[in-house]
Amino acid sequence: MRLPAALFWALACGQAIAAEPFGRAAIEGAERIVPGQQVHVVVDIFAPDFFTSPPQYPLFEVPAALVTLSDDRAQNLVQTIADVQYSGIRRSYVIVPEKTGSFVLPEIAVDLGYSANGSAIKAQVHVALPAFEAAAAPGQTTRPFAARDLTVTPSFDRSPAGLKAGDALVRTIVVFAEDTQAMLIPPVDLGRAAGVAQYVKPPLLTDGVEQRGIGRSVETGSTRTETVVYTASAEGSFQAPPVSYQWFDLDAHAGATATLPAVDIVVAKAPSTERIDPQFDPSGEDQGKNAWPVVLLLCGLACLAAVVAWQRGSAILAWAERRRTSRRNSPQRRLRRLRTIIRVGPDPAIYRALQDWSLSLGFRSVSDWAEAQGNPRLSAQVTILERRLFRSRDMQLDRGKFADAITLAATNKGRARKSALPDLNPVA
């Protein structure tokens, strides 16, 4: 019995046809998920032979949950299926549910490039992400924050018992926790210290912090640093209030509280300063009579210098102004100003600064510039900023990570190319 030619070639090439890119997803540790806990969704993308361009993992939205792409380094995989060797790349999404209930994750489309028979091929793999349930555990507070190995560490810049009136005392409290993100760590209730002026600085959020744990092992986590400055204008005894910090311990699967005791602040009277009255020495009243020739010579030299400066002043001032303008607008100084605005400025100011930065590099929008950098961390922060400005403020910026992600090297690589044709709709 003779097979048709088309069927014969299909059977002969079956292995080549089957060698297509594919993806799979799973949840790490899906048991007993509580609100505020990081849920790690691992996504593996495989392609036959090798990748010519890495998979582009897209961000997505889930109602009542925060979604970010993990900062962990991508993991390379190798797997053989039906005598075909596949190269794989693993990345993880971090999803934090903000309340109890069922969370259905969408299907994502991942763009990639791979090699087939010596040719580079563009492809798109669709991966269905798994769903999960989040349920409140007994003893969990209404504030959804869950982590592991949380510690609260206080420190002072000087002894609280050795102050004098007018001195400032800086109290620093560092919250360190594992398996969470710095932007998810709730603020510390510092209370009010009666009898002294109190100024609270903006918190400092940092991810990827290493510290020594029990047994001298190195632990990596995130920190939130709170700083308060106390100033006493008069002598007396005061007290920095105690601190009580509630959180959910994922290892014990129970609520926990970290506490710091109250600290006594003792302020002594400021030392009095003695006034030194001016003295008149009549014996030296004639000492300046012989100084007139020197004074006249100095005046003449000053007049001569003034004439020369007046003749050349215009050129020197113009040259100095050009130098100041050049230094002020150098790429390094512009980058420092941009990073400062990102760290301390309000959201609209950050976006205006990013628009000026993007336009100066030839990009039409902040999103185009961020995409051209090829930095998922930068793209995620830009997405959060635009969401806060144009949609809702349910997500927090990681200002330190945002500022550090912008570098001159990445910017120069991602500079937009000018087209030889004029714009169809030029910007006024």
JSON list of N, CA and C in Angstrom, two decimals, residues 24 42-46 51 54-60 69 74-75 88-93 108-111 127 376:
[
{"chain": "A", "resi": 24, "resn": "ARG", "atom": "N", "xyz": [6.54, 26.51, 30.23]},
{"chain": "A", "resi": 24, "resn": "ARG", "atom": "CA", "xyz": [5.78, 25.91, 31.32]},
{"chain": "A", "resi": 24, "resn": "ARG", "atom": "C", "xyz": [5.93, 26.80, 32.55]},
{"chain": "A", "resi": 42, "resn": "VAL", "atom": "N", "xyz": [7.36, 30.48, 38.79]},
{"chain": "A", "resi": 42, "resn": "VAL", "atom": "CA", "xyz": [8.53, 30.18, 37.96]},
{"chain": "A", "resi": 42, "resn": "VAL", "atom": "C", "xyz": [8.08, 29.86, 36.54]},
{"chain": "A", "resi": 43, "resn": "VAL", "atom": "N", "xyz": [8.67, 30.55, 35.57]},
{"chain": "A", "resi": 43, "resn": "VAL", "atom": "CA", "xyz": [8.33, 30.35, 34.16]},
{"chain": "A", "resi": 43, "resn": "VAL", "atom": "C", "xyz": [9.59, 29.92, 33.41]},
{"chain": "A", "resi": 44, "resn": "ASP", "atom": "N", "xyz": [9.52, 28.72, 32.78]},
{"chain": "A", "resi": 44, "resn": "ASP", "atom": "CA", "xyz": [10.62, 28.20, 31.97]},
{"chain": "A", "resi": 44, "resn": "ASP", "atom": "C", "xyz": [10.24, 28.31, 30.50]},
{"chain": "A", "resi": 45, "resn": "ILE", "atom": "N", "xyz": [11.16, 28.88, 29.70]},
{"chain": "A", "resi": 45, "resn": "ILE", "atom": "CA", "xyz": [10.97, 28.97, 28.25]},
{"chain": "A", "resi": 45, "resn": "ILE", "atom": "C", "xyz": [12.07, 28.14, 27.59]},
{"chain": "A", "resi": 46, "resn": "PHE", "atom": "N", "xyz": [11.67, 27.20, 26.70]},
{"chain": "A", "resi": 46, "resn": "PHE", "atom": "CA", "xyz": [12.61, 26.31, 26.02]},
{"chain": "A", "resi": 46, "resn": "PHE", "atom": "C", "xyz": [12.55, 26.56, 24.50]},
{"chain": "A", "resi": 51, "resn": "PHE", "atom": "N", "xyz": [19.24, 29.95, 21.91]},
{"chain": "A", "resi": 51, "resn": "PHE", "atom": "CA", "xyz": [18.54, 31.23, 21.74]},
{"chain": "A", "resi": 51, "resn": "PHE", "atom": "C", "xyz": [19.42, 32.20, 20.97]},
{"chain": "A", "resi": 54, "resn": "PRO", "atom": "N", "xyz": [17.14, 36.56, 23.93]},
{"chain": "A", "resi": 54, "resn": "PRO", "atom": "CA", "xyz": [16.55, 35.99, 25.14]},
{"chain": "A", "resi": 54, "resn": "PRO", "atom": "C", "xyz": [15.04, 36.22, 25.20]},
{"chain": "A", "resi": 55, "resn": "PRO", "atom": "N", "xyz": [14.32, 35.39, 25.93]},
{"chain": "A", "resi": 55, "resn": "PRO", "atom": "CA", "xyz": [12.88, 35.59, 26.09]},
{"chain": "A", "resi": 55, "resn": "PRO", "atom": "C", "xyz": [12.58, 36.92, 26.79]},
{"chain": "A", "resi": 56, "resn": "GLN", "atom": "N", "xyz": [11.55, 37.60, 26.31]},
{"chain": "A", "resi": 56, "resn": "GLN", "atom": "CA", "xyz": [11.12, 38.87, 26.88]},
{"chain": "A", "resi": 56, "resn": "GLN", "atom": "C", "xyz": [9.89, 38.62, 27.74]},
{"chain": "A", "resi": 57, "resn": "TYR", "atom": "N", "xyz": [10.10, 38.53, 29.04]},
{"chain": "A", "resi": 57, "resn": "TYR", "atom": "CA", "xyz": [9.01, 38.23, 29.96]},
{"chain": "A", "resi": 57, "resn": "TYR", "atom": "C", "xyz": [8.19, 39.50, 30.20]},
{"chain": "A", "resi": 58, "resn": "PRO", "atom": "N", "xyz": [6.89, 39.50, 29.86]},
{"chain": "A", "resi": 58, "resn": "PRO", "atom": "CA", "xyz": [6.10, 40.73, 30.00]},
{"chain": "A", "resi": 58, "resn": "PRO", "atom": "C", "xyz": [5.55, 40.87, 31.42]},
{"chain": "A", "resi": 59, "resn": "LEU", "atom": "N", "xyz": [5.30, 42.11, 31.82]},
{"chain": "A", "resi": 59, "resn": "LEU", "atom": "CA", "xyz": [4.59, 42.37, 33.08]},
{"chain": "A", "resi": 59, "resn": "LEU", "atom": "C", "xyz": [3.08, 42.32, 32.82]},
{"chain": "A", "resi": 60, "resn": "PHE", "atom": "N", "xyz": [2.32, 42.03, 33.84]},
{"chain": "A", "resi": 60, "resn": "PHE", "atom": "CA", "xyz": [0.87, 41.96, 33.72]},
{"chain": "A", "resi": 60, "resn": "PHE", "atom": "C", "xyz": [0.26, 42.42, 35.03]},
{"chain": "A", "resi": 69, "resn": "LEU", "atom": "N", "xyz": [8.65, 41.45, 38.39]},
{"chain": "A", "resi": 69, "resn": "LEU", "atom": "CA", "xyz": [9.55, 40.42, 37.88]},
{"chain": "A", "resi": 69, "resn": "LEU", "atom": "C", "xyz": [10.74, 40.34, 38.81]},
{"chain": "A", "resi": 74, "resn": "ALA", "atom": "N", "xyz": [18.66, 35.33, 35.78]},
{"chain": "A", "resi": 74, "resn": "ALA", "atom": "CA", "xyz": [18.01, 34.26, 35.01]},
{"chain": "A", "resi": 74, "resn": "ALA", "atom": "C", "xyz": [18.84, 32.98, 35.08]},
{"chain": "A", "resi": 75, "resn": "GLN", "atom": "N", "xyz": [18.15, 31.83, 35.14]},
{"chain": "A", "resi": 75, "resn": "GLN", "atom": "CA", "xyz": [18.81, 30.54, 35.25]},
{"chain": "A", "resi": 75, "resn": "GLN", "atom": "C", "xyz": [18.76, 29.82, 33.91]},
{"chain": "A", "resi": 88, "resn": "GLY", "atom": "N", "xyz": [17.01, 26.28, 27.73]},
{"chain": "A", "resi": 88, "resn": "GLY", "atom": "CA", "xyz": [15.94, 26.92, 28.49]},
{"chain": "A", "resi": 88, "resn": "GLY", "atom": "C", "xyz": [16.44, 28.08, 29.33]},
{"chain": "A", "resi": 89, "resn": "ILE", "atom": "N", "xyz": [15.55, 29.01, 29.60]},
{"chain": "A", "resi": 89, "resn": "ILE", "atom": "CA", "xyz": [15.83, 30.15, 30.48]},
{"chain": "A", "resi": 89, "resn": "ILE", "atom": "C", "xyz": [14.69, 30.26, 31.48]},
{"chain": "A", "resi": 90, "resn": "ARG", "atom": "N", "xyz": [15.05, 30.35, 32.76]},
{"chain": "A", "resi": 90, "resn": "ARG", "atom": "CA", "xyz": [14.05, 30.41, 33.84]},
{"chain": "A", "resi": 90, "resn": "ARG", "atom": "C", "xyz": [14.07, 31.79, 34.49]},
{"chain": "A", "resi": 91, "resn": "ARG", "atom": "N", "xyz": [12.89, 32.40, 34.60]},
{"chain": "A", "resi": 91, "resn": "ARG", "atom": "CA", "xyz": [12.69, 33.63, 35.35]},
{"chain": "A", "resi": 91, "resn": "ARG", "atom": "C", "xyz": [11.50, 33.45, 36.27]},
{"chain": "A", "resi": 92, "resn": "SER", "atom": "N", "xyz": [11.41, 34.31, 37.28]},
{"chain": "A", "resi": 92, "resn": "SER", "atom": "CA", "xyz": [10.33, 34.19, 38.26]},
{"chain": "A", "resi": 92, "resn": "SER", "atom": "C", "xyz": [9.57, 35.50, 38.39]},
{"chain": "A", "resi": 93, "resn": "TYR", "atom": "N", "xyz": [8.25, 35.38, 38.46]},
{"chain": "A", "resi": 93, "resn": "TYR", "atom": "CA", "xyz": [7.40, 36.51, 38.83]},
{"chain": "A", "resi": 93, "resn": "TYR", "atom": "C", "xyz": [7.16, 36.46, 40.34]},
{"chain": "A", "resi": 108, "resn": "ILE", "atom": "N", "xyz": [0.44, 34.52, 29.38]},
{"chain": "A", "resi": 108, "resn": "ILE", "atom": "CA", "xyz": [1.40, 35.51, 28.91]},
{"chain": "A", "resi": 108, "resn": "ILE", "atom": "C", "xyz": [1.97, 35.08, 27.56]},
{"chain": "A", "resi": 109, "resn": "ALA", "atom": "N", "xyz": [2.37, 36.07, 26.76]},
{"chain": "A", "resi": 109, "resn": "ALA", "atom": "CA", "xyz": [3.00, 35.83, 25.47]},
{"chain": "A", "resi": 109, "resn": "ALA", "atom": "C", "xyz": [4.46, 36.28, 25.56]},
{"chain": "A", "resi": 110, "resn": "VAL", "atom": "N", "xyz": [5.38, 35.36, 25.37]},
{"chain": "A", "resi": 110, "resn": "VAL", "atom": "CA", "xyz": [6.80, 35.63, 25.52]},
{"chain": "A", "resi": 110, "resn": "VAL", "atom": "C", "xyz": [7.47, 35.61, 24.15]},
{"chain": "A", "resi": 111, "resn": "ASP", "atom": "N", "xyz": [8.05, 36.75, 23.75]},
{"chain": "A", "resi": 111, "resn": "ASP", "atom": "CA", "xyz": [8.77, 36.84, 22.49]},
{"chain": "A", "resi": 111, "resn": "ASP", "atom": "C", "xyz": [10.20, 36.36, 22.67]},
{"chain": "A", "resi": 127, "resn": "VAL", "atom": "N", "xyz": [2.18, 31.00, 27.49]},
{"chain": "A", "resi": 127, "resn": "VAL", "atom": "CA", "xyz": [2.28, 30.19, 28.71]},
{"chain": "A", "resi": 127, "resn": "VAL", "atom": "C", "xyz": [1.12, 30.54, 29.63]},
{"chain": "A", "resi": 376, "resn": "PRO", "atom": "N", "xyz": [14.94, 45.10, 32.59]},
{"chain": "A", "resi": 376, "resn": "PRO", "atom": "CA", "xyz": [13.61, 44.83, 33.16]},
{"chain": "A", "resi": 376, "resn": "PRO", "atom": "C", "xyz": [13.37, 45.58, 34.46]}
]
